[in-house]
mmCIF file of C-alpha atoms in Angstrom:
data_model
loop_
_atom_site.group_PDB
_atom_site.id
_atom_site.type_symbol
_atom_site.label_atom_id
_atom_site.label_comp_id
_atom_site.label_asym_id
_atom_site.label_seq_id
_atom_site.Cartn_x
_atom_site.Cartn_y
_atom_site.Cartn_z
ATOM 1 C CA PRO T 1 -8.590 -13.736 9.450
ATOM 2 C CA THR T 2 -11.030 -16.630 8.895
ATOM 3 C CA LYS T 3 -12.458 -16.016 12.338
ATOM 4 C CA THR T 4 -12.648 -12.988 14.558
ATOM 5 C CA THR T 5 -9.018 -12.678 16.059
ATOM 6 C CA ASP T 6 -7.141 -10.417 18.327
ATOM 7 C CA ILE T 7 -3.961 -9.275 16.621
ATOM 8 C CA ASP T 8 -1.091 -7.046 17.733
ATOM 9 C CA VAL T 9 0.655 -5.278 14.932
ATOM 10 C CA THR T 10 3.972 -3.690 15.226
ATOM 11 C CA LEU T 11 5.416 -1.513 12.406
ATOM 12 C CA THR T 12 8.871 0.074 12.499
ATOM 13 C CA PRO T 13 9.435 2.352 9.327
ATOM 14 C CA THR T 14 12.812 3.691 8.596
ATOM 15 C CA GLY T 15 12.573 7.290 9.570
ATOM 16 C CA GLY T 16 9.555 6.799 11.859
ATOM 17 C CA PHE T 17 5.922 7.840 11.390
ATOM 18 C CA THR T 18 4.525 11.277 10.532
ATOM 19 C CA TYR T 19 0.861 10.331 11.165
ATOM 20 C CA THR T 20 -1.019 7.180 12.184
ATOM 21 C CA GLU T 21 -4.686 6.276 12.492
ATOM 22 C CA PRO T 22 -5.651 5.045 14.939
ATOM 23 C CA VAL T 23 -2.844 6.358 17.196
ATOM 24 C CA TYR T 24 0.118 4.010 17.160
ATOM 25 C CA GLN T 25 1.016 3.244 20.783
ATOM 26 C CA ASN T 26 4.098 1.003 20.429
ATOM 27 C CA GLY T 27 1.915 -0.942 18.051
ATOM 28 C CA TRP T 28 -1.780 -1.360 17.233
ATOM 29 C CA ARG T 29 -3.938 -3.755 19.199
ATOM 30 C CA VAL T 30 -6.854 -4.737 17.073
ATOM 31 C CA THR T 31 -9.641 -7.250 16.875
ATOM 32 C CA ALA T 32 -9.843 -8.297 13.149
ATOM 33 C CA THR T 33 -13.078 -9.839 11.781
ATOM 34 C CA PRO T 34 -13.431 -11.987 8.602
ATOM 35 C CA ASP T 35 -14.829 -9.148 6.590
ATOM 36 C CA GLY T 36 -11.644 -7.053 7.242
ATOM 37 C CA THR T 37 -13.202 -4.795 9.860
ATOM 38 C CA LEU T 38 -10.761 -3.742 12.568
ATOM 39 C CA ILE T 39 -11.727 -2.820 16.140
ATOM 40 C CA ASN T 40 -8.924 -0.899 18.031
ATOM 41 C CA ARG T 41 -8.772 -2.420 21.436
ATOM 42 C CA ASP T 42 -7.192 0.789 22.829
ATOM 43 C CA ASP T 43 -10.085 3.101 21.824
ATOM 44 C CA GLY T 44 -12.981 0.808 21.075
ATOM 45 C CA GLN T 45 -13.382 2.398 17.591
ATOM 46 C CA THR T 46 -14.007 0.498 14.454
ATOM 47 C CA TYR T 47 -11.628 1.107 11.462
ATOM 48 C CA PRO T 48 -11.550 -0.116 7.840
ATOM 49 C CA TYR T 49 -7.831 -0.402 7.926
ATOM 50 C CA LEU T 50 -4.736 0.812 9.790
ATOM 51 C CA PHE T 51 -3.219 3.989 8.307
ATOM 52 C CA TRP T 52 0.308 5.303 8.536
ATOM 53 C CA GLU T 53 2.590 7.797 7.000
ATOM 54 C CA GLY T 54 6.299 7.907 7.367
ATOM 55 C CA ARG T 55 9.292 9.817 5.977
ATOM 56 C CA GLY T 56 10.235 8.817 2.484
ATOM 57 C CA GLY T 57 13.422 8.924 0.481
ATOM 58 C CA LEU T 58 15.122 6.370 2.600
ATOM 59 C CA TYR T 59 15.202 3.722 -0.114
ATOM 60 C CA SER T 60 15.930 3.506 -3.926
ATOM 61 C CA SER T 61 13.177 4.138 -6.411
ATOM 62 C CA PRO T 62 12.097 1.005 -8.444
ATOM 63 C CA THR T 63 14.500 0.267 -11.381
ATOM 64 C CA LYS T 64 11.684 -1.469 -13.299
ATOM 65 C CA PHE T 65 8.758 0.970 -14.230
ATOM 66 C CA TRP T 66 6.184 1.860 -16.601
ATOM 67 C CA VAL T 67 5.601 5.196 -18.399
ATOM 68 C CA VAL T 68 1.957 6.071 -18.392
ATOM 69 C CA LYS T 69 0.084 8.857 -20.206
ATOM 70 C CA LYS T 70 -1.966 10.951 -17.934
ATOM 71 C CA SER T 71 -5.172 9.841 -19.610
ATOM 72 C CA ASP T 72 -4.230 6.153 -19.234
ATOM 73 C CA VAL T 73 -3.415 6.364 -15.490
ATOM 74 C CA HIS T 74 -6.856 5.058 -14.313
ATOM 75 C CA THR T 75 -6.972 2.126 -16.665
ATOM 76 C CA PHE T 76 -3.341 1.359 -15.825
ATOM 77 C CA LEU T 77 -3.868 1.430 -12.071
ATOM 78 C CA VAL T 78 -7.024 -0.830 -12.297
ATOM 79 C CA SER T 79 -5.202 -3.414 -14.405
ATOM 80 C CA THR T 80 -1.907 -3.426 -12.671
ATOM 81 C CA LEU T 81 -3.215 -3.367 -9.197
ATOM 82 C CA ALA T 82 -5.469 -6.364 -9.985
ATOM 83 C CA LYS T 83 -2.312 -8.167 -11.272
ATOM 84 C CA LEU T 84 -0.450 -7.287 -8.117
ATOM 85 C CA GLY T 85 -3.267 -8.858 -6.024
ATOM 86 C CA LEU T 86 -5.400 -6.061 -4.786
ATOM 87 C CA ASN T 87 -9.238 -6.820 -4.755
ATOM 88 C CA GLN T 88 -11.904 -4.476 -6.183
ATOM 89 C CA LYS T 89 -12.412 -2.446 -3.003
ATOM 90 C CA GLU T 90 -8.716 -2.089 -2.182
ATOM 91 C CA THR T 91 -8.149 -0.873 -5.887
ATOM 92 C CA ALA T 92 -10.975 1.481 -5.589
ATOM 93 C CA ASP T 93 -9.604 2.803 -2.281
ATOM 94 C CA PHE T 94 -6.131 3.108 -3.793
ATOM 95 C CA ILE T 95 -7.366 4.930 -6.910
ATOM 96 C CA GLU T 96 -9.631 7.274 -4.826
ATOM 97 C CA PHE T 97 -6.472 8.364 -2.828
ATOM 98 C CA TRP T 98 -3.710 8.278 -5.664
ATOM 99 C CA GLU T 99 -5.315 9.127 -8.959
ATOM 100 C CA PRO T 100 -6.237 12.839 -8.105
ATOM 101 C CA ARG T 101 -2.460 13.245 -7.254
ATOM 102 C CA MET T 102 -1.627 12.054 -10.677
ATOM 103 C CA GLN T 103 -3.339 14.796 -12.835
ATOM 104 C CA SER T 104 -0.757 17.664 -13.212
ATOM 105 C CA ALA T 105 1.699 16.053 -15.586
ATOM 106 C CA ASP T 106 1.403 14.739 -19.077
ATOM 107 C CA TYR T 107 3.108 11.407 -18.179
ATOM 108 C CA TYR T 108 4.081 9.425 -15.158
ATOM 109 C CA LYS T 109 6.911 7.075 -14.457
ATOM 110 C CA ILE T 110 5.346 4.400 -12.259
ATOM 111 C CA GLY T 111 6.999 1.534 -10.347
ATOM 112 C CA PHE T 112 6.091 -0.618 -7.381
ATOM 113 C CA HIS T 113 7.949 -2.163 -4.587
ATOM 114 C CA GLY T 114 6.570 -5.335 -3.116
ATOM 115 C CA THR T 115 6.624 -7.138 0.142
ATOM 116 C CA GLU T 116 10.310 -7.813 0.194
ATOM 117 C CA VAL T 117 11.328 -4.278 -0.188
ATOM 118 C CA MET T 118 8.579 -3.038 2.267
ATOM 119 C CA ASP T 119 9.823 -5.586 4.865
ATOM 120 C CA LEU T 120 13.187 -3.897 4.650
ATOM 121 C CA ILE T 121 12.031 -0.276 4.892
ATOM 122 C CA ALA T 122 9.084 -0.834 7.224
ATOM 123 C CA PRO T 123 9.350 -4.213 8.974
ATOM 124 C CA LEU T 124 5.987 -5.615 10.131
ATOM 125 C CA THR T 125 5.459 -7.891 12.974
ATOM 126 C CA LEU T 126 2.157 -9.619 13.823
ATOM 127 C CA SER T 127 1.119 -11.483 16.859
ATOM 128 C CA GLN T 128 -0.606 -14.150 14.652
ATOM 129 C CA LYS T 129 1.291 -15.369 11.570
ATOM 130 C CA ALA T 130 -0.487 -14.516 8.330
ATOM 131 C CA ASN T 131 -1.029 -17.141 5.643
ATOM 132 C CA THR T 132 -0.807 -14.465 2.957
ATOM 133 C CA THR T 133 1.025 -11.161 3.149
ATOM 134 C CA LEU T 134 0.888 -8.627 0.283
ATOM 135 C CA ARG T 135 2.612 -5.251 0.703
ATOM 136 C CA ILE T 136 2.632 -2.748 -2.142
ATOM 137 C CA LEU T 137 4.348 0.646 -2.428
ATOM 138 C CA MET T 138 3.758 2.757 -5.563
ATOM 139 C CA ASP T 139 6.651 5.196 -6.468
ATOM 140 C CA TYR T 140 5.828 7.641 -9.248
ATOM 141 C CA GLN T 141 7.359 10.685 -10.768
ATOM 142 C CA GLU T 142 5.815 13.332 -12.902
ATOM 143 C CA LEU T 143 7.237 13.578 -16.494
ATOM 144 C CA ALA T 144 6.710 16.485 -19.034
ATOM 145 C CA THR T 145 7.586 14.147 -21.775
ATOM 146 C CA PRO T 146 7.798 10.300 -22.056
ATOM 147 C CA ILE T 147 10.969 8.411 -21.361
ATOM 148 C CA LYS T 148 11.943 4.816 -22.230
ATOM 149 C CA ALA T 149 9.909 2.484 -19.972
ATOM 150 C CA ASN T 150 11.661 -0.476 -18.285
ATOM 151 C CA PRO T 151 8.601 -2.539 -17.235
ATOM 152 C CA PRO T 152 8.866 -5.444 -14.898
ATOM 153 C CA ILE T 153 7.741 -8.876 -15.681
ATOM 154 C CA LEU T 154 5.047 -9.350 -12.969
ATOM 155 C CA PRO T 155 4.908 -12.718 -10.978
ATOM 156 C CA ALA T 156 1.655 -14.569 -10.959
ATOM 157 C CA THR T 157 -1.267 -12.719 -9.171
ATOM 158 C CA PRO T 158 -0.927 -13.844 -5.581
ATOM 159 C CA VAL T 159 -3.647 -16.081 -4.229
ATOM 160 C CA ARG T 160 -5.092 -15.255 -0.901
ATOM 161 C CA LYS T 161 -5.381 -18.199 1.614
ATOM 162 C CA GLY T 162 -6.465 -17.928 5.202
ATOM 163 C CA PHE T 163 -5.423 -14.982 7.322
ATOM 164 C CA THR T 164 -4.470 -12.351 4.785
ATOM 165 C CA VAL T 165 -2.698 -9.089 5.482
ATOM 166 C CA ILE T 166 -2.716 -6.481 2.699
ATOM 167 C CA GLU T 167 -0.834 -3.167 2.817
ATOM 168 C CA TRP T 168 -0.852 -0.623 -0.029
ATOM 169 C CA GLY T 169 0.543 2.816 -0.329
ATOM 170 C CA GLY T 170 2.631 5.218 -2.221
ATOM 171 C CA VAL T 171 5.239 7.969 -2.187
ATOM 172 C CA LEU T 172 4.187 11.532 -1.916
ATOM 173 C CA ARG T 173 6.812 13.953 -3.309
#
């Protein structure tokens, strides 16, 4: 937010949660600061983000995707995540989590779902309306050999205005 604000967050992923941090108690009750720091009002602890895992496989994989050689995964993620709207810190956090999981195959089929699909598979409700919401879910599959890519035409990079909510994640198989 543009000023320190109390926000209640409710998330209802299809299939439920398998893990959350902080503990999800019929929602998260946080105080958000302009630098993105979150203070959980239920335990008084400070968090850099809200984290959740849920059961996957309850949606279709993206029909538009890239095929990326293992040696190009890092560069691909940096470039594509910036185009999708993540800032440098969010991109670094995304890569820190996902790139090590993308090292065992020669190629990867990589697609992304955006806010529209995320709103269907994991509806999000906020007590304060966000000016900008960006939700990104990466879906990837290991490939022994390359297949024909079907890359999407990406929309213009979103511009963040006012109270901004960013959610990024991926599918573990």
